[in-house]
Amino acid sequence: MRYTNLFVPTLKESPAEAEVISHQLMLRAGFIRKLTSGIYTYLPYGLAAIRRVESIVREEMNRAGAQEILMPMVQPADLWRESGRYLKYGPELLRFTDRHERESCLGPTHEEVITDIARREIHSYRDLPVNLYQIQTKFRDEIRPRFGLMRGREFIMKDAYSFDIDDKAAEQSYRAMHDAYTRIFSRCGLDFRCVEADSGAIGGSFSHEFMVLAETGEDTIAVCTACSWAANLEKAAVLPPRQKNIAAMLPLGEVETVGKKKVATVCEFLGIPTTALAKTIVFTADGVAVALLIRADREVELVKIKNYLGVQELRVAEEKEIFDAVGVAVGYLGPVALPIRLLVDQEITGMANFTTGANRKNYHLVNVNPNRDVLLKEVGDFRRIDGDDPCPSCGGPLQLIQGIEVGHIFKLGTAYSETLKAYYQDQNGNEKPLVMGCYGIGVSRVVAAAIEQNHDKNGIIFPVPLAPYQVVVLNLATDDDELTAVAETIYADLQAAGIETLLDDRGERPGVKFKDADLLGFPYRVTVGKRFREHGMAEVVRRRDGRSEACAPAELAGFLGDRLSGGSD
RNA sequence: CGGGGCGUAGCGCAGCCUGGUUAGCGCGCCUGCCUUGGGAGCAGGAGGUCGGAGGUUCGAAUCCUCUCGCCCCGACCA
């Protein structure tokens, strides 16, 4: 491709709306332009990068035995009603009616449609296993789109769905996808981790997320530095307390704590560490008030509580709701004689003589002891794991790092096949539900994540497999016939050698070309300018580290071919 | 939806508080000259319903009301 024919509107300055580096660079490098909030046009260069990711995804999905299909984006509401998700999915699902007043929605995901296909077309164990995937634009009416392609409302996703005869076979399919994903992200040149994850709204029995490590990641993951364990923070299991506080139980007492409502002020007032205080937090779980007792310095993990309770909606209750349910003002809540359901974080079982609210305004209880003063009926793991906690798998030290979720695989089981009645007949003629799995990759997000992970102050540093062009040839003397001929020959040679090359044949000054080359992130840059006339060698510079080498034009194709296939980039 | 902020040329911004001729600056764009190894220089030029509607006023980018859009912080997710 010639630069003069390429539509890449680059920007010197980054638009004010861009917060994170990948968004800034994608705007500056002419990848995308925004149409409206969370919705972007992919310009040629950005699309080319997306296509690179897509082709890696396709190759690996096909290699893993999956077959590509393409499902409709517009879907009938009735199908979503049938699965129960028309109501459950919430406002993220964009609903509308067509000219015949038929209710419809834009597909945020395709479990319903694929299960509909499956129930119509798969009838026998002989048809199984099947794994179907598509690469398609999804629409989710996100509450808050942000960071450009990182969290758009429209985004390109690869989603795959597997169908098996039983759990065991489904786990094999799951494993195959896990391996395919590992290959995909490795081939993209990304630094990533596969972590245990919450299966969330899609439902299902277990799942893993693939996280690209980057400081701007919206998720935090816990990684063991000693073994291979890693998990999303919201999922990471906390080990039960190692040792019990075996101090003799002191008599329960009530102390006046007028106006002391916050953990910090109560502890300061009573002269105790926050680890000796237990806070009582009230939640509204599908409209019902539920309390949690947890050590005061700990963070509550809402997802764990939500999963334990099996509710749809869980949020911290508002002050009025709390007062209505408990009859006590926030700040003096406690577990003793609490009139609502009480969950207890497991850590409490190891504590003795701790302080809590007294369920009476301006009073706290001291020397509260489990079982003597509070019956611990529902004990569980409800707190968020901490960087100081031991690895739940091996006990080793943990590290908390930020990640961008680029892939998520779920073992769905029979949740959808049963509600949508997708059955097959086994060898004995028995009707059984298909056992499903689903597997997503945020294709457009992968490009954003790759840039987050691969850039410097001058611009993008594309990993070779994702680069739209592996090499840019800069002709610095477009008005010089001799040098232009050299650049043209190099360009032709590289193309003939199968290397995707961009020839910068613009009449711009050298500085402009260098800056654009850096910004656009070509892995290798070949420069033909007046220095060429001095020694007859073209300059080859590697973007990642700026390493410069000289090479005779005739040898360039082989020279670059070696480096590009060497995998050192 | 709650909280915070911003809408002035393609992009980045100033002007607004304290209303007053023709609304400015940098970058980009067009023409010419010049220059050609890190976003050059000179000269000339195009480009604006100051987000929109209403109001106050002799007079509104500026003050008031409403409205739309966008960005950032919280609950969702690839």
Short mmCIF file of C-alpha atoms in Angstrom, two decimals, chain A residues 35-213:
data_model
loop_
_atom_site.label_atom_id
_atom_site.label_comp_id
_atom_site.label_asym_id
_atom_site.label_seq_id
_atom_site.Cartn_x
_atom_site.Cartn_y
_atom_site.Cartn_z
CA LEU A 35 -20.03 8.79 15.91
CA THR A 36 -21.71 9.09 19.27
CA SER A 37 -21.13 7.89 22.81
CA GLY A 38 -19.58 4.44 22.75
CA ILE A 39 -20.04 4.02 18.99
CA TYR A 40 -17.15 4.29 16.57
CA THR A 41 -16.35 4.03 12.90
CA TYR A 42 -13.33 1.84 12.22
CA LEU A 43 -11.11 3.57 9.67
CA PRO A 44 -8.86 1.54 7.33
CA TYR A 45 -5.83 1.26 9.57
CA GLY A 46 -7.83 0.40 12.67
CA LEU A 47 -9.92 -2.08 10.76
CA ALA A 48 -6.77 -3.71 9.45
CA ALA A 49 -5.58 -4.26 13.02
CA ILE A 50 -8.95 -5.72 13.95
CA ARG A 51 -8.78 -8.02 10.94
CA ARG A 52 -5.41 -9.30 12.15
CA VAL A 53 -6.92 -10.31 15.44
CA GLU A 54 -9.92 -11.83 13.71
CA SER A 55 -7.81 -13.99 11.49
CA ILE A 56 -5.81 -15.33 14.42
CA VAL A 57 -9.07 -16.04 16.22
CA ARG A 58 -10.50 -17.80 13.16
CA GLU A 59 -7.45 -19.93 12.62
CA GLU A 60 -7.38 -21.10 16.20
CA MET A 61 -11.11 -21.64 16.48
CA ASN A 62 -11.11 -23.68 13.31
CA ARG A 63 -8.09 -25.60 14.49
CA ALA A 64 -9.99 -26.41 17.67
CA GLY A 65 -12.80 -27.85 15.59
CA ALA A 66 -15.27 -25.00 15.79
CA GLN A 67 -17.23 -23.85 12.75
CA GLU A 68 -18.03 -20.31 11.82
CA ILE A 69 -21.57 -19.05 11.42
CA LEU A 70 -23.19 -15.63 11.51
CA MET A 71 -26.30 -15.00 13.57
CA PRO A 72 -28.76 -12.13 13.31
CA MET A 73 -28.23 -9.00 15.29
CA VAL A 74 -31.95 -8.23 15.51
CA GLN A 75 -33.72 -10.78 17.62
CA PRO A 76 -37.37 -11.31 18.56
CA ALA A 77 -38.37 -10.46 22.10
CA ASP A 78 -40.38 -13.66 22.35
CA LEU A 79 -37.26 -15.78 22.21
CA TRP A 80 -35.80 -13.76 25.04
CA ARG A 81 -39.02 -14.11 26.97
CA GLU A 82 -38.77 -17.83 26.55
CA SER A 83 -35.34 -17.94 28.15
CA GLY A 84 -36.53 -15.58 30.85
CA ARG A 85 -33.91 -13.01 30.00
CA TYR A 86 -36.15 -10.41 28.40
CA LEU A 87 -37.00 -9.23 31.89
CA LYS A 88 -33.79 -10.31 33.57
CA TYR A 89 -31.30 -8.70 31.26
CA GLY A 90 -32.03 -5.14 32.22
CA PRO A 91 -31.64 -1.89 30.32
CA GLU A 92 -28.41 -3.01 28.68
CA LEU A 93 -30.62 -4.88 26.24
CA LEU A 94 -31.75 -2.39 23.64
CA ARG A 95 -35.42 -3.06 22.94
CA PHE A 96 -37.57 -1.65 20.17
CA THR A 97 -40.60 -2.45 18.09
CA ASP A 98 -40.67 -2.78 14.33
CA ARG A 99 -43.35 -1.41 11.97
CA HIS A 100 -45.65 -4.30 12.80
CA GLU A 101 -45.36 -3.51 16.49
CA ARG A 102 -43.36 -6.67 17.01
CA GLU A 103 -41.07 -6.37 19.95
CA SER A 104 -37.44 -6.91 19.15
CA CYS A 105 -34.03 -6.36 20.60
CA LEU A 106 -30.45 -5.94 19.47
CA GLY A 107 -28.36 -8.95 20.39
CA PRO A 108 -25.97 -8.30 23.26
CA THR A 109 -25.07 -12.00 23.15
CA HIS A 110 -26.47 -15.01 21.32
CA GLU A 111 -27.29 -17.85 23.71
CA GLU A 112 -30.97 -17.67 22.78
CA VAL A 113 -30.45 -17.71 19.04
CA ILE A 114 -27.86 -20.47 19.07
CA THR A 115 -29.97 -22.60 21.39
CA ASP A 116 -32.89 -22.10 19.06
CA ILE A 117 -30.76 -23.38 16.18
CA ALA A 118 -29.62 -26.29 18.29
CA ARG A 119 -33.09 -27.36 19.33
CA ARG A 120 -34.28 -27.31 15.77
CA GLU A 121 -31.32 -29.04 14.19
CA ILE A 122 -29.62 -31.25 16.76
CA HIS A 123 -31.61 -34.34 17.64
CA SER A 124 -29.20 -37.18 18.16
CA TYR A 125 -26.06 -37.95 20.11
CA ARG A 126 -24.64 -38.67 16.67
CA ASP A 127 -24.79 -34.95 15.91
CA LEU A 128 -22.59 -34.13 18.87
CA PRO A 129 -20.29 -32.55 19.83
CA VAL A 130 -20.73 -29.29 17.95
CA ASN A 131 -19.02 -25.97 18.45
CA LEU A 132 -20.27 -22.97 16.49
CA TYR A 133 -18.84 -19.49 16.55
CA GLN A 134 -19.29 -16.11 14.96
CA ILE A 135 -17.43 -12.84 14.80
CA GLN A 136 -19.97 -10.11 14.93
CA THR A 137 -20.90 -6.70 16.19
CA LYS A 138 -22.66 -6.80 19.51
CA PHE A 139 -24.71 -4.04 21.01
CA ARG A 140 -24.97 -3.48 24.72
CA ASP A 141 -26.47 -0.26 25.94
CA GLU A 142 -23.76 0.22 28.54
CA ILE A 143 -24.53 2.53 31.41
CA ARG A 144 -21.26 4.23 30.90
CA PRO A 145 -19.26 3.60 27.77
CA ARG A 146 -15.68 4.74 28.13
CA PHE A 147 -12.08 4.41 27.05
CA GLY A 148 -12.86 4.20 23.34
CA LEU A 149 -12.91 0.65 22.06
CA MET A 150 -12.22 -0.67 25.54
CA ARG A 151 -15.84 -0.32 26.56
CA GLY A 152 -18.01 0.73 23.69
CA ARG A 153 -21.70 0.10 23.26
CA GLU A 154 -21.05 -1.42 19.88
CA PHE A 155 -18.11 -3.76 19.79
CA ILE A 156 -16.81 -6.69 17.81
CA MET A 157 -16.95 -9.98 19.58
CA LYS A 158 -16.17 -13.54 18.78
CA ASP A 159 -18.64 -15.77 20.55
CA ALA A 160 -18.66 -19.55 20.41
CA TYR A 161 -21.12 -22.07 21.75
CA SER A 162 -20.46 -25.73 22.35
CA PHE A 163 -22.98 -28.56 22.62
CA ASP A 164 -22.17 -31.89 24.19
CA ILE A 165 -23.83 -35.06 25.36
CA ASP A 166 -22.86 -34.79 29.01
CA ASP A 167 -20.81 -32.92 31.57
CA LYS A 168 -17.69 -34.84 30.90
CA ALA A 169 -17.78 -34.16 27.19
CA ALA A 170 -18.66 -30.52 27.86
CA GLU A 171 -15.60 -30.21 30.03
CA GLN A 172 -13.50 -31.48 27.17
CA SER A 173 -14.98 -28.82 24.93
CA TYR A 174 -14.28 -26.26 27.63
CA ARG A 175 -10.70 -27.46 27.87
CA ALA A 176 -10.28 -27.22 24.10
CA MET A 177 -11.49 -23.62 24.18
CA HIS A 178 -9.24 -22.83 27.10
CA ASP A 179 -6.29 -24.10 25.07
CA ALA A 180 -7.42 -22.29 21.93
CA TYR A 181 -7.70 -19.03 23.87
CA THR A 182 -4.25 -19.51 25.30
CA ARG A 183 -2.89 -19.93 21.78
CA ILE A 184 -4.84 -16.96 20.47
CA PHE A 185 -3.60 -14.50 23.04
CA SER A 186 -0.07 -15.85 22.88
CA ARG A 187 -0.07 -15.44 19.13
CA CYS A 188 -1.30 -11.87 19.54
CA GLY A 189 1.87 -11.20 21.47
CA LEU A 190 0.03 -10.26 24.65
CA ASP A 191 1.09 -10.65 28.26
CA PHE A 192 -1.99 -12.23 29.81
CA ARG A 193 -3.26 -14.50 32.57
CA CYS A 194 -6.11 -16.94 32.69
CA VAL A 195 -7.99 -16.50 35.95
CA GLU A 196 -10.90 -18.12 37.75
CA ALA A 197 -13.95 -15.96 37.35
CA ASP A 198 -17.48 -15.43 38.48
CA SER A 199 -19.96 -16.74 35.96
CA GLY A 200 -22.22 -13.74 36.50
CA ALA A 201 -25.41 -13.01 34.62
CA ILE A 202 -24.89 -15.56 31.85
CA GLY A 203 -25.11 -18.23 34.48
CA GLY A 204 -23.39 -21.57 34.56
CA SER A 205 -21.20 -23.62 36.76
CA PHE A 206 -17.67 -22.35 36.28
CA SER A 207 -15.72 -19.98 34.15
CA HIS A 208 -12.36 -18.43 33.43
CA GLU A 209 -11.38 -15.01 32.24
CA PHE A 210 -8.40 -14.13 30.10
CA MET A 211 -6.88 -10.91 31.31
CA VAL A 212 -4.32 -8.78 29.53
CA LEU A 213 -2.08 -7.24 32.14
#
